[in-house]
Coordinates of C-alpha atoms and ligand atoms in Angstrom, one line a residue:
M627 CA 63.7 14.3 -70.3
A628 CA 64.4 16.1 -67.0
R629 CA 62.1 18.8 -65.9
P630 CA 63.5 21.8 -67.7
L631 CA 63.3 24.5 -65.0
R632 CA 66.7 25.7 -63.8
A633 CA 68.3 28.8 -62.3
E634 CA 71.4 29.7 -64.4
I635 CA 73.8 31.7 -62.3
D636 CA 76.3 33.8 -64.2
L637 CA 79.3 34.3 -61.8
D638 CA 81.0 36.7 -64.2
A639 CA 77.9 39.0 -63.9
L640 CA 78.3 38.7 -60.1
R641 CA 81.9 39.8 -60.3
H642 CA 81.0 42.6 -62.7
N643 CA 78.4 43.9 -60.2
Y644 CA 80.8 43.5 -57.3
R645 CA 83.5 45.5 -59.2
L646 CA 81.0 48.2 -59.9
A647 CA 80.1 48.5 -56.2
A648 CA 83.8 48.6 -55.2
S649 CA 84.5 51.2 -57.9
L650 CA 81.7 53.5 -56.6
A651 CA 83.2 53.5 -53.1
P652 CA 86.9 53.7 -53.8
G653 CA 88.0 54.7 -50.3
S654 CA 85.8 52.0 -48.7
R655 CA 86.1 48.3 -48.5
S656 CA 83.2 46.3 -49.9
M657 CA 81.9 43.5 -47.8
A658 CA 79.8 41.2 -50.0
V659 CA 76.4 40.3 -48.4
V660 CA 75.8 36.6 -49.1
K661 CA 73.1 35.8 -46.6
A662 CA 70.0 33.9 -47.5
D663 CA 72.1 31.6 -49.6
A664 CA 73.5 34.6 -51.5
Y665 CA 69.9 35.9 -52.1
G666 CA 69.0 32.5 -53.6
H667 CA 72.1 32.2 -55.8
G668 CA 74.1 29.7 -53.7
A669 CA 76.3 31.2 -51.0
V670 CA 79.4 29.0 -51.4
A671 CA 79.5 29.3 -55.2
C672 CA 79.0 33.1 -55.0
A673 CA 81.5 33.7 -52.2
G674 CA 83.9 31.5 -54.0
A675 CA 83.5 33.5 -57.2
L676 CA 84.2 36.7 -55.2
A677 CA 86.9 35.3 -53.0
A678 CA 89.7 37.0 -54.9
L679 CA 87.9 40.4 -54.8
A680 CA 86.0 40.8 -51.6
P681 CA 87.9 41.3 -48.3
A682 CA 85.0 40.0 -46.2
F683 CA 81.5 38.5 -46.4
A684 CA 78.3 39.1 -44.4
V685 CA 75.7 36.6 -43.4
A686 CA 72.7 36.4 -41.1
S687 CA 73.6 33.5 -38.8
I688 CA 76.3 31.2 -37.6
E689 CA 74.9 28.4 -39.7
E690 CA 75.4 30.4 -42.8
A691 CA 78.9 31.2 -41.7
V692 CA 79.7 27.5 -41.1
T693 CA 78.4 26.7 -44.6
L694 CA 80.9 29.2 -46.0
R695 CA 83.8 27.9 -44.0
E696 CA 82.9 24.3 -44.9
G697 CA 82.8 25.5 -48.5
G698 CA 86.4 26.7 -48.2
I699 CA 85.8 30.4 -47.7
D700 CA 88.7 31.9 -45.6
Q701 CA 87.8 35.6 -45.5
P702 CA 86.4 37.2 -42.4
I703 CA 82.6 36.6 -42.2
L704 CA 80.4 39.1 -40.3
L705 CA 77.3 37.9 -38.5
L706 CA 74.9 40.7 -39.2
E707 CA 72.7 39.9 -36.2
G708 CA 75.5 38.6 -34.1
I709 CA 75.0 35.5 -32.0
F710 CA 71.6 34.1 -31.1
E711 CA 72.8 32.1 -28.1
A712 CA 75.9 32.7 -25.8
H713 CA 77.5 29.4 -26.6
E714 CA 77.9 30.4 -30.2
L715 CA 80.9 32.6 -29.1
E716 CA 83.0 29.4 -29.1
T717 CA 82.2 28.9 -32.8
V718 CA 82.7 32.6 -33.5
E719 CA 86.2 32.3 -32.1
A720 CA 87.0 28.9 -33.6
L721 CA 86.0 30.0 -37.1
G722 CA 87.4 33.6 -36.8
L723 CA 84.1 35.2 -37.4
W724 CA 83.2 38.9 -36.8
Q725 CA 80.1 39.6 -34.8
V726 CA 77.5 42.4 -34.6
I727 CA 76.5 43.3 -31.0
H728 CA 73.0 44.9 -31.1
S729 CA 71.7 44.0 -27.6
D730 CA 72.9 44.1 -24.0
W731 CA 72.7 40.4 -23.6
Q732 CA 75.2 39.9 -26.4
L733 CA 77.5 42.5 -24.9
E734 CA 77.3 40.8 -21.5
A735 CA 77.9 37.4 -23.1
L736 CA 81.0 38.6 -24.7
L737 CA 82.3 40.3 -21.5
A738 CA 81.7 37.0 -19.7
Y739 CA 83.5 35.0 -22.3
E740 CA 87.2 34.4 -22.2
P741 CA 88.6 34.4 -25.7
R742 CA 92.1 33.2 -26.4
Q743 CA 92.5 36.3 -28.7
P744 CA 90.4 39.4 -28.6
L745 CA 87.5 39.3 -31.1
T746 CA 86.4 41.7 -33.8
V747 CA 83.1 43.5 -32.9
W748 CA 80.7 45.6 -34.9
L749 CA 78.6 47.6 -32.5
K750 CA 75.1 48.4 -33.9
L751 CA 73.9 51.9 -33.8
D752 CA 70.1 52.5 -34.1
S753 CA 70.3 55.6 -36.2
G754 CA 66.6 55.7 -36.8
M755 CA 65.4 52.5 -38.5
H756 CA 64.4 51.2 -35.0
R757 CA 65.0 47.6 -35.9
L758 CA 68.3 46.6 -34.2
G759 CA 70.9 48.5 -32.2
F760 CA 71.5 51.0 -29.5
P761 CA 70.3 54.6 -29.7
P762 CA 73.2 57.2 -29.7
A763 CA 73.7 57.8 -26.0
A764 CA 73.4 54.1 -25.1
F765 CA 75.7 53.3 -28.0
I766 CA 78.4 55.6 -26.8
A767 CA 78.2 54.0 -23.3
R768 CA 78.5 50.4 -24.8
W769 CA 81.3 51.6 -27.0
E770 CA 83.3 52.8 -24.0
R771 CA 82.7 49.5 -22.2
L772 CA 83.9 47.5 -25.1
R773 CA 86.9 49.7 -25.7
Q774 CA 88.1 49.2 -22.2
A775 CA 87.7 45.4 -22.4
R776 CA 90.9 44.9 -24.3
D777 CA 91.2 41.2 -23.6
K778 CA 87.7 40.7 -25.2
T779 CA 87.8 42.9 -28.3
C780 CA 90.6 44.2 -30.5
D781 CA 88.8 45.8 -33.3
L782 CA 85.7 47.9 -32.9
H783 CA 83.5 49.3 -35.6
L784 CA 80.2 51.2 -35.8
I785 CA 77.6 49.5 -37.9
S786 CA 74.1 50.8 -38.7
H787 CA 71.5 50.3 -41.4
F788 CA 69.4 52.7 -43.5
A789 CA 65.7 52.2 -43.8
S790 CA 65.2 54.5 -46.8
A791 CA 68.4 55.0 -48.8
D792 CA 66.5 53.7 -51.9
L793 CA 63.9 56.5 -51.9
D794 CA 64.0 59.5 -54.1
D795 CA 63.0 61.6 -51.1
A796 CA 66.2 61.8 -49.1
T797 CA 64.6 63.3 -45.9
A798 CA 64.7 60.0 -43.8
F799 CA 68.1 59.0 -45.1
N800 CA 69.6 62.4 -44.2
A801 CA 68.2 62.2 -40.7
Q802 CA 69.8 58.8 -40.2
H803 CA 73.0 59.9 -41.8
E804 CA 73.2 62.9 -39.5
V805 CA 72.9 60.6 -36.4
V806 CA 75.7 58.3 -37.8
E807 CA 78.0 61.2 -38.5
H808 CA 77.4 62.7 -35.1
V809 CA 78.4 59.5 -33.3
R810 CA 81.2 58.8 -35.7
Q811 CA 82.8 62.1 -35.1
Q812 CA 82.4 61.8 -31.4
L813 CA 84.1 58.4 -31.2
G814 CA 86.4 58.5 -34.3
A815 CA 84.9 55.1 -35.2
P816 CA 85.3 53.3 -38.5
I817 CA 81.8 52.9 -39.9
C818 CA 79.9 50.5 -42.1
V819 CA 76.5 51.7 -43.0
A820 CA 76.0 51.6 -46.8
N821 CA 73.8 48.9 -48.2
S822 CA 73.3 48.7 -52.0
P823 CA 71.2 51.9 -52.5
A824 CA 73.7 53.9 -50.4
T825 CA 76.6 52.3 -52.2
L826 CA 75.0 53.4 -55.5
V827 CA 73.9 56.9 -54.7
K828 CA 75.0 58.1 -51.3
P829 CA 78.8 58.6 -51.4
Q830 CA 78.7 60.5 -48.2
A831 CA 77.8 57.3 -46.4
H832 CA 80.4 55.0 -47.9
G833 CA 82.6 55.0 -44.7
A834 CA 85.5 52.6 -44.0
W835 CA 83.3 49.7 -45.2
N836 CA 80.2 49.3 -47.3
R837 CA 78.1 46.2 -47.5
P838 CA 76.2 45.8 -50.8
G839 CA 73.8 42.8 -51.2
I840 CA 71.1 43.0 -53.8
M841 CA 73.1 45.0 -56.3
L842 CA 75.6 42.2 -56.5
Y843 CA 72.9 40.0 -57.9
G844 CA 71.9 42.5 -60.6
S845 CA 68.7 43.9 -59.1
N846 CA 68.2 47.7 -58.9
P847 CA 67.2 48.5 -55.3
L848 CA 66.5 52.2 -56.1
E849 CA 63.0 53.7 -56.3
G850 CA 64.0 55.2 -59.6
D851 CA 66.4 54.2 -62.3
L852 CA 70.1 53.6 -61.8
P853 CA 72.3 56.6 -62.3
A854 CA 73.2 57.1 -66.0
G855 CA 76.1 55.0 -67.1
L856 CA 75.8 52.4 -64.4
T857 CA 74.8 48.9 -65.5
L858 CA 74.1 45.9 -63.3
Q859 CA 74.1 42.5 -64.9
P860 CA 71.5 40.0 -63.9
V861 CA 73.1 37.0 -62.2
M862 CA 70.2 34.6 -62.1
T863 CA 68.3 33.7 -65.2
L864 CA 65.3 31.5 -64.4
R865 CA 64.8 29.3 -67.4
S866 CA 62.3 26.7 -68.4
R867 CA 60.4 25.4 -71.5
L868 CA 56.9 25.0 -72.8
I869 CA 55.7 21.5 -71.9
A870 CA 52.3 21.8 -73.6
V871 CA 50.3 24.1 -75.9
Q872 CA 46.5 24.6 -75.9
T873 CA 44.6 26.2 -78.7
L874 CA 41.4 27.5 -77.2
D875 CA 38.3 29.3 -78.6
A876 CA 37.3 32.7 -77.4
G877 CA 35.8 32.9 -73.9
Q878 CA 37.5 29.9 -72.4
P879 CA 38.8 30.0 -68.8
V880 CA 42.5 29.2 -68.2
G881 CA 43.8 27.8 -64.9
Y882 CA 42.5 27.7 -61.3
G883 CA 39.4 29.7 -60.7
G884 CA 39.2 30.6 -64.3
R885 CA 40.6 34.0 -63.4
W886 CA 41.5 34.7 -67.1
R887 CA 39.4 34.0 -70.2
T888 CA 40.6 33.9 -73.8
P889 CA 39.5 37.2 -75.4
R890 CA 39.7 35.6 -78.8
R891 CA 40.9 32.3 -80.2
S892 CA 44.2 31.9 -78.4
R893 CA 47.3 29.7 -78.1
I894 CA 48.2 29.1 -74.5
G895 CA 51.7 27.8 -73.6
V896 CA 52.1 25.8 -70.4
V897 CA 55.5 26.5 -68.7
A898 CA 57.2 24.1 -66.3
A899 CA 57.5 26.6 -63.3
G900 CA 55.1 27.3 -60.5
Y901 CA 54.9 28.5 -56.9
G902 CA 56.3 25.2 -55.8
D903 CA 59.5 26.4 -57.3
G904 CA 59.2 29.9 -55.8
Y905 CA 57.6 31.6 -58.7
D906 CA 55.3 34.1 -57.1
R907 CA 51.6 33.1 -57.1
H908 CA 50.7 36.8 -56.9
A909 CA 51.9 37.3 -60.5
M910 CA 49.0 39.2 -62.2
D911 CA 47.7 38.5 -65.7
G912 CA 50.1 40.4 -67.9
T913 CA 53.3 39.5 -66.0
P914 CA 56.0 39.3 -68.6
V915 CA 57.8 36.1 -69.6
L916 CA 60.0 35.5 -72.7
V917 CA 59.1 32.7 -75.0
D918 CA 61.7 32.0 -77.6
G919 CA 62.9 35.5 -76.8
Q920 CA 59.5 37.2 -77.4
R921 CA 57.7 39.0 -74.6
C922 CA 54.5 37.1 -73.6
A923 CA 52.1 37.6 -70.8
I924 CA 51.1 35.3 -68.0
T925 CA 47.4 34.4 -68.3
G926 CA 45.6 32.8 -65.3
R927 CA 46.7 31.9 -61.9
V928 CA 50.2 30.4 -61.3
S929 CA 49.8 26.7 -60.2
M930 CA 52.2 24.8 -58.0
D931 CA 54.3 23.3 -60.9
M932 CA 53.1 25.2 -64.0
L933 CA 52.0 28.5 -65.3
T934 CA 50.3 29.6 -68.5
V935 CA 51.2 32.3 -71.0
D936 CA 49.5 33.7 -74.1
I937 CA 51.6 32.8 -77.1
S938 CA 49.1 33.7 -79.7
H939 CA 51.5 36.3 -81.3
V940 CA 54.4 33.8 -81.4
P941 CA 53.3 31.2 -83.9
E942 CA 56.6 29.5 -84.0
A943 CA 56.5 28.8 -80.2
D944 CA 55.6 25.2 -79.4
V945 CA 56.4 22.4 -77.0
G946 CA 60.0 22.7 -76.1
S947 CA 60.3 26.4 -76.7
E948 CA 62.7 28.2 -74.3
V949 CA 61.1 30.3 -71.6
V950 CA 62.9 33.0 -69.5
L951 CA 60.9 33.9 -66.4
W952 CA 63.5 36.5 -65.4
G953 CA 67.1 37.3 -65.8
K954 CA 68.9 37.9 -69.1
G955 CA 66.5 40.0 -71.3
L956 CA 63.8 40.4 -68.6
A957 CA 64.7 42.2 -65.4
V958 CA 63.6 40.5 -62.2
D959 CA 62.5 44.0 -61.0
E960 CA 60.0 44.3 -63.8
V961 CA 58.5 40.9 -62.9
A962 CA 58.5 41.8 -59.2
R963 CA 56.4 44.9 -60.0
H964 CA 53.7 42.7 -61.6
C965 CA 53.7 40.6 -58.4
D966 CA 53.4 43.6 -56.1
T967 CA 56.8 42.8 -54.6
I968 CA 60.5 43.5 -54.9
G969 CA 63.4 41.7 -56.7
Y970 CA 64.7 40.6 -53.3
T971 CA 61.7 38.3 -52.6
L972 CA 61.7 36.7 -56.0
L973 CA 65.4 35.9 -55.9
T974 CA 65.5 34.6 -52.3
G975 CA 62.3 32.7 -52.9
V976 CA 63.6 30.3 -55.5
L977 CA 63.2 27.0 -53.8
P978 CA 65.7 24.2 -53.5
R979 CA 64.1 21.9 -56.0
V980 CA 65.2 24.3 -58.8
P981 CA 68.7 23.2 -59.8
R982 CA 71.3 26.0 -59.8
V983 CA 73.5 25.8 -62.8
Y984 CA 76.7 27.9 -62.7
S985 CA 78.5 29.4 -65.6
R986 CA 81.5 31.7 -65.9
S987 CA 84.3 32.0 -68.4
P988 CA 87.4 30.1 -67.4
K989 CA 89.7 33.2 -67.9
S990 CA 87.7 35.2 -65.3
D991 CA 89.5 33.9 -62.2
G992 CA 91.4 36.3 -60.0
Ligands
LIG432 C1 72.0 44.6 -41.9 C2 72.0 44.5 -43.4 N1 73.1 45.0 -44.1 C3 73.2 44.9 -45.4 C4 72.1 44.4 -46.2 C5 72.2 44.4 -47.7 O1 71.2 45.3 -48.2 P1 71.0 45.4 -49.8 O2 70.6 44.0 -50.2 O3 69.9 46.3 -49.9 O4 72.2 45.8 -50.3 C6 71.0 43.9 -45.5 C7 69.9 43.4 -46.3 O5 68.9 43.0 -45.9 C8 70.9 44.0 -44.1 O6 69.9 43.5 -43.4

């Protein structure tokens, strides 16, 4: 029997989530963020499943864009960090990519380049996150230079990123939004600033384009709950099985370092999944797992290829029982809280040795 761990990817759920994002921002176009291999879900499969819906995709590097083009994705693809080396402009042009310009060297590289057709540029405004982009005055000067270089760029947009759109306290978001609005009004620029949290709860920031990522994969990026009536469907369900069961007396240590001891006579199930698959080793005792649909708790440290769960209260569970590590029936966000992290890291962290298995109903195309 093959090792039972797999990541089931529900492409219908992905499409549901995309449609939700698009419906929340009706006057805006929703660019699907599929960087980091579509947050661990498989970029070509996910972009393919969204191809009839999404007008554009966003990735982090030219290599990721090439993978999409080789996978048959024809839509515009935005390089969120632009080029990393000047020679990449040839590939940008050849593949019809869109580029962010966040630094002067990228601007100079474009101005020195001789494209056959002017290229689409997304100029990055640092509206307060202080990660990438030009502060407002410098942005306006760069915008003017690009606007005048008509043989280099045809289509110019303002792009910026929010550091805190997910927080209940809107102070930092409002400050950034004010900067964006000020520059937008001055230049009359089409803007793209809304990530998933802003797409979900900041309609004032939807702009000409929005660019949701994590919400497409069914994880809630907000500090609090989703607004009433909104449902995201989990796209990845990480599934495995019990490969052994131990019955132990009270007081026995389980796993590396004996971090956890049986408080009573206990049945411990051994699951084929570990940090060598991307399951977070920071998972605390008590991290939830479903065994035959029943909630159980991780007990003891996660090993490279296995982890252990207390199945004392699920007497029917045995070798071969189905285990859900997250996904349908168990939100990745809940698991993430027990690992002191966020859904993003768990999803992007699933390693290549875990097979991705894709499902969608045949009538869902289009
Ligand atoms: C520049 C940029 N835009 C959009 C996104 C998508 O953000 P989210 O996954 O929170 O929707 C990210 C995510 O890291 C990003 O870095």
